[in-house]
Short mmCIF file of N, CA and C in Angstrom, two decimals:
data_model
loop_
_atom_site.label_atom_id
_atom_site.label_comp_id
_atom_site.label_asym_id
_atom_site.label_seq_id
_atom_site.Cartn_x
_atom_site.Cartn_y
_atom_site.Cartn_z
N UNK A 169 0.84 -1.18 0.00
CA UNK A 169 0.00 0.00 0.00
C UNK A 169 0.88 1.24 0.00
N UNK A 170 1.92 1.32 -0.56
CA UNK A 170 2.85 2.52 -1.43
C UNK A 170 2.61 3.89 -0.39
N UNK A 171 2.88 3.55 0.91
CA UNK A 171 2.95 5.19 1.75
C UNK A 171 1.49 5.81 1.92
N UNK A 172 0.43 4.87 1.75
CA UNK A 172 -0.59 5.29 2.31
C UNK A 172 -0.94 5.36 3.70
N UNK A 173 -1.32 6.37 4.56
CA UNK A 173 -1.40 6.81 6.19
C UNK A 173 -2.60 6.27 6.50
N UNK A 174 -2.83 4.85 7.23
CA UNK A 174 -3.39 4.45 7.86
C UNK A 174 -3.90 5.04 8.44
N UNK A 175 -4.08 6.24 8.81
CA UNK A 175 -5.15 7.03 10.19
C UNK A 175 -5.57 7.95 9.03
N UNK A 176 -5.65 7.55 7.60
CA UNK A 176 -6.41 8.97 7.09
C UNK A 176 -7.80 7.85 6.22
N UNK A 177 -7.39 6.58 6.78
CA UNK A 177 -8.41 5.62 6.03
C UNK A 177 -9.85 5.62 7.16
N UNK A 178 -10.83 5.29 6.67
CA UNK A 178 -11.98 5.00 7.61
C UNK A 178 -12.65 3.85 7.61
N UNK A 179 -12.32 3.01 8.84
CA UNK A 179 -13.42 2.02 8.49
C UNK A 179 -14.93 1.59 8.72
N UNK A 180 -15.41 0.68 8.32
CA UNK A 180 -16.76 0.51 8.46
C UNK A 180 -16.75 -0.91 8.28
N UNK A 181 -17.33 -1.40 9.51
CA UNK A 181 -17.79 -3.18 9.32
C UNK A 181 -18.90 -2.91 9.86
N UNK A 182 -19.54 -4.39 9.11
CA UNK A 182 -21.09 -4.72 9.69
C UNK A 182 -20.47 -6.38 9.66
N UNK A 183 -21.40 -7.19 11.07
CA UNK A 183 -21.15 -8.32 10.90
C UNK A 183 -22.76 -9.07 10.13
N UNK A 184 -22.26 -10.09 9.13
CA UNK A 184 -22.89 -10.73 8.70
C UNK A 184 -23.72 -11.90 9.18
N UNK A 185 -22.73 -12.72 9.59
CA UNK A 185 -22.82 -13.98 10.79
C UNK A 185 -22.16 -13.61 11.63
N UNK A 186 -21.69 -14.89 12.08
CA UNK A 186 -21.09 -15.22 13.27
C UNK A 186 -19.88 -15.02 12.90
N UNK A 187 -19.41 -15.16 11.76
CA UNK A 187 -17.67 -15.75 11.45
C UNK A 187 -17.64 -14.86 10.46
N UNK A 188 -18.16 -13.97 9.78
CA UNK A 188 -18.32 -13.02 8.85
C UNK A 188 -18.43 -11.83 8.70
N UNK A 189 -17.45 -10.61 8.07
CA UNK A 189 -18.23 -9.42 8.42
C UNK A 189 -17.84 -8.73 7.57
N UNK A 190 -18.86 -7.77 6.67
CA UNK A 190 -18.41 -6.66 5.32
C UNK A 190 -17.21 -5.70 6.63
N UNK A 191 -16.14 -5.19 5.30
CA UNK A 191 -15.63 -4.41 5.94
C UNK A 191 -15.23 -3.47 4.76
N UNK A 192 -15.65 -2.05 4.53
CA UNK A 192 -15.32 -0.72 3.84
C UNK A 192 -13.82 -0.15 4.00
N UNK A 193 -13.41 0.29 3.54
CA UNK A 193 -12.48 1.22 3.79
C UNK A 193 -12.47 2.35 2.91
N UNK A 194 -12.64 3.55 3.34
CA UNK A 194 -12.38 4.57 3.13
C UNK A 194 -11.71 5.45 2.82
N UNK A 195 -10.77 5.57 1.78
CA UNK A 195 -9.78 6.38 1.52
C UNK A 195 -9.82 8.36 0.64
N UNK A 196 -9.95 8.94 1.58
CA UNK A 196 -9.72 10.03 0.31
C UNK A 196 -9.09 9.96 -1.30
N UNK A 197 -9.74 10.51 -2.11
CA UNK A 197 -8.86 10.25 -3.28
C UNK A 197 -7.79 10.61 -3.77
N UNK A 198 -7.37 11.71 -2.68
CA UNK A 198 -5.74 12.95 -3.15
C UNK A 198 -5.12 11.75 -2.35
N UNK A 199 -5.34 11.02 -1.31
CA UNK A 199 -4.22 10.56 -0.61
C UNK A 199 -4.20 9.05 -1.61
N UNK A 200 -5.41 8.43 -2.06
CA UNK A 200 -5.47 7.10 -3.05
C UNK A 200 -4.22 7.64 -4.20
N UNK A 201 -4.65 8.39 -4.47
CA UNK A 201 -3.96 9.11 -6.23
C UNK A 201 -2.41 9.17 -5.84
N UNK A 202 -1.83 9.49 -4.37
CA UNK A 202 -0.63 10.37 -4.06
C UNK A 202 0.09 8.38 -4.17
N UNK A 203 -0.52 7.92 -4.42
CA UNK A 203 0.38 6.58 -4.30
C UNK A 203 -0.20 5.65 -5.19
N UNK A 204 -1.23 5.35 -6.10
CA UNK A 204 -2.09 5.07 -7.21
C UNK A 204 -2.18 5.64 -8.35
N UNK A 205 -2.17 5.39 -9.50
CA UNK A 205 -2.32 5.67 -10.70
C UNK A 205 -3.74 5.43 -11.16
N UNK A 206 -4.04 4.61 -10.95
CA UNK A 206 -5.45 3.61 -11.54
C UNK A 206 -6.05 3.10 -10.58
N UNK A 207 -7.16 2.56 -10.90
CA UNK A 207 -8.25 2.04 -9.56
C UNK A 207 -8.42 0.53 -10.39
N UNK A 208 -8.15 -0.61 -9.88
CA UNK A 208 -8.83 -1.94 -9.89
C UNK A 208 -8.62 -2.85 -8.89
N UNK A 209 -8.84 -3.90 -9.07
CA UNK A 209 -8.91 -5.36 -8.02
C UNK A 209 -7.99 -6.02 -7.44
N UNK A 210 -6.69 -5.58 -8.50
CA UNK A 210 -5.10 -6.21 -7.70
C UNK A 210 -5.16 -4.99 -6.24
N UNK A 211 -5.39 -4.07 -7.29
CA UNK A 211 -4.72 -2.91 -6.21
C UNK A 211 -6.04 -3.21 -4.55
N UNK A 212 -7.02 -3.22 -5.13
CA UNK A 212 -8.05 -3.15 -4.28
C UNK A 212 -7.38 -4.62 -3.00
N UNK A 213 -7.18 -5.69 -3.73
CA UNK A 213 -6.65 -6.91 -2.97
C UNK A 213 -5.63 -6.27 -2.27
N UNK A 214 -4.39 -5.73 -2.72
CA UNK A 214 -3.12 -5.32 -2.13
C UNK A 214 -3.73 -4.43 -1.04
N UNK A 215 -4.53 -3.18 -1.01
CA UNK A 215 -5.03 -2.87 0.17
C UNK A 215 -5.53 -3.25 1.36
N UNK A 216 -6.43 -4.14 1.23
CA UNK A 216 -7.08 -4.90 1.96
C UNK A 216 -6.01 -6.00 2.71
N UNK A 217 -4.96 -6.53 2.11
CA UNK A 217 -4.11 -7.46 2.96
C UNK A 217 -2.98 -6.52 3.43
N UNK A 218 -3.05 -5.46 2.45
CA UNK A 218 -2.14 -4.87 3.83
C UNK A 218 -2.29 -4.01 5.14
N UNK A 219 -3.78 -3.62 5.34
CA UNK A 219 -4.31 -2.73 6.05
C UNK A 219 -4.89 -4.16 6.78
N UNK A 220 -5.11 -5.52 6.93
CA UNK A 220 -5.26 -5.93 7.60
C UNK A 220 -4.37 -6.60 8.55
N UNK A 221 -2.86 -6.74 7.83
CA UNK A 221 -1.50 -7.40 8.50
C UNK A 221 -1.41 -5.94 9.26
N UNK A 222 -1.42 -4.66 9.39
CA UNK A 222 -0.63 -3.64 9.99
C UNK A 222 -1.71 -3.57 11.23
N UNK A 223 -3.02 -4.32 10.96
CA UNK A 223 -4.42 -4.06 12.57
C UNK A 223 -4.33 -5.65 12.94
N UNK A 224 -3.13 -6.50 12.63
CA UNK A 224 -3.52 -7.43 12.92
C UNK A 224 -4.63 -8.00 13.20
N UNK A 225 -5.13 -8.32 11.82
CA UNK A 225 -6.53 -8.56 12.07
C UNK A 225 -5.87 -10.14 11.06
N UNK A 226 -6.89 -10.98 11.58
CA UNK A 226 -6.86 -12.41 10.84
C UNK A 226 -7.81 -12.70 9.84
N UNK A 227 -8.99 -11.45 10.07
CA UNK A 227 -9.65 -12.44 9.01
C UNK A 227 -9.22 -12.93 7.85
N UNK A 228 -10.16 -13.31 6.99
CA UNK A 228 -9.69 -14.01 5.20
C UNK A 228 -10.25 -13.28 4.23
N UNK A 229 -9.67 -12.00 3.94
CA UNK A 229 -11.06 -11.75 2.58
C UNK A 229 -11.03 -12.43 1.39
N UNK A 230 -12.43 -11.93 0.98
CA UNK A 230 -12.77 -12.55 -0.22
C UNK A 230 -14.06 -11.39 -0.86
N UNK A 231 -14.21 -11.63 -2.09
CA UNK A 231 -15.52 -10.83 -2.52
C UNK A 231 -15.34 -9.04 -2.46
N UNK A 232 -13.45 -9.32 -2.89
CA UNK A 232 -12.83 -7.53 -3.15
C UNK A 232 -13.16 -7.02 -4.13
N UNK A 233 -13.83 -5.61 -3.87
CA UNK A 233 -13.58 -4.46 -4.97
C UNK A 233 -13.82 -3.74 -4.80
N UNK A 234 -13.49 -2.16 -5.60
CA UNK A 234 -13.13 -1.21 -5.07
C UNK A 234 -14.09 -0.19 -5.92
N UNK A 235 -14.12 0.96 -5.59
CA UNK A 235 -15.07 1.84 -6.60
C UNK A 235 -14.84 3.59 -6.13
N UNK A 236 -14.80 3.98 -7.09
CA UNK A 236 -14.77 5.69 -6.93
C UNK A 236 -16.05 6.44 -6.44
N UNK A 237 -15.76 6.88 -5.63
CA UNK A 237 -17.18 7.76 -5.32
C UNK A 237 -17.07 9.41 -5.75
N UNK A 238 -16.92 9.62 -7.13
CA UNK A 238 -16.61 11.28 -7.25
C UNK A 238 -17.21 12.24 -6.42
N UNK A 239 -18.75 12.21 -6.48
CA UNK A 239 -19.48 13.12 -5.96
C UNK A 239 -18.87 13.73 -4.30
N UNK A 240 -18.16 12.16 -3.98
CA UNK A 240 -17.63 12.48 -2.23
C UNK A 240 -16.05 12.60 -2.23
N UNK A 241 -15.40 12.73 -3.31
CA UNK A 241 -14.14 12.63 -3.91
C UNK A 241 -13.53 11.60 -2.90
N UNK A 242 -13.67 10.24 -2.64
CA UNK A 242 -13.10 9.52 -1.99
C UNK A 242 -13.20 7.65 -2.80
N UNK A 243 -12.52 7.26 -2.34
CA UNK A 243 -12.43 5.90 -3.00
C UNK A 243 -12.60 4.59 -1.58
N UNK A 244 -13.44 3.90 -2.28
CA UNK A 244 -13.58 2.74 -1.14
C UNK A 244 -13.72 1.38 -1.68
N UNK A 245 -12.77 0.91 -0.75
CA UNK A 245 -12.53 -0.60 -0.70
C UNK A 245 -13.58 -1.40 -0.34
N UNK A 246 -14.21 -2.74 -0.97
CA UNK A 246 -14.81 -3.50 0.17
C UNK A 246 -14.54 -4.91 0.08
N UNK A 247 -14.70 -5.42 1.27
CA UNK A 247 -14.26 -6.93 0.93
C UNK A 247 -15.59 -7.53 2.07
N UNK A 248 -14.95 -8.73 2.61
CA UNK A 248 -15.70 -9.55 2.93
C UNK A 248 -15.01 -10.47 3.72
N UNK A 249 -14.71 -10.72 5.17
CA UNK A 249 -13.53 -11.22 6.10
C UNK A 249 -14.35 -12.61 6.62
N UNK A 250 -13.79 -13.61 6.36
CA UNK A 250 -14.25 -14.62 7.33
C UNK A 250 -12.93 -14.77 8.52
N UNK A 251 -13.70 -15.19 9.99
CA UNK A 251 -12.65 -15.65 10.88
C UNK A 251 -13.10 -16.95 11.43
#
């Protein structure tokens, strides 16, 4: 995740089940862009495993992708964590 500042990301989980839970991430787009060129699914994957090794978090995602929100000039991740 190329020098992106972890405390400028936001998250958002909802749990699904028991062992399951959507999880968002939130990135402004000046700080996405300051280390991104392009928006797709490698990159979207590479985020997501690395913002979860640095919160030590275990879950497993699956069901990544990512999408521009112009109107809110921000970009968000979502995946899908089983533990």
């Amino acid at each position: 995740m190329k020098g992106i500042n972890l405390s400028k990301i936001s998250e958002i989980r909802h749990r699904i089940r028991d062992d399951e839970y959507s999880l968002t991430l939130e990135i402004p787009e000046d700080i996405y862009y300051s280390s991104y060129k392009k928006i797709n699914k490698d990159i979207a994957c590479d985020i997501i495993e690395f913002y979860l090794k640095k919160r030590h978090d275990i879950g497993k995602p699956h069901d990544t992708h990512i999408d521009h929100i112009d109107k809110e000039n921000k970009i968000n991740v979502f995946t899908e964590l089983e533990y």
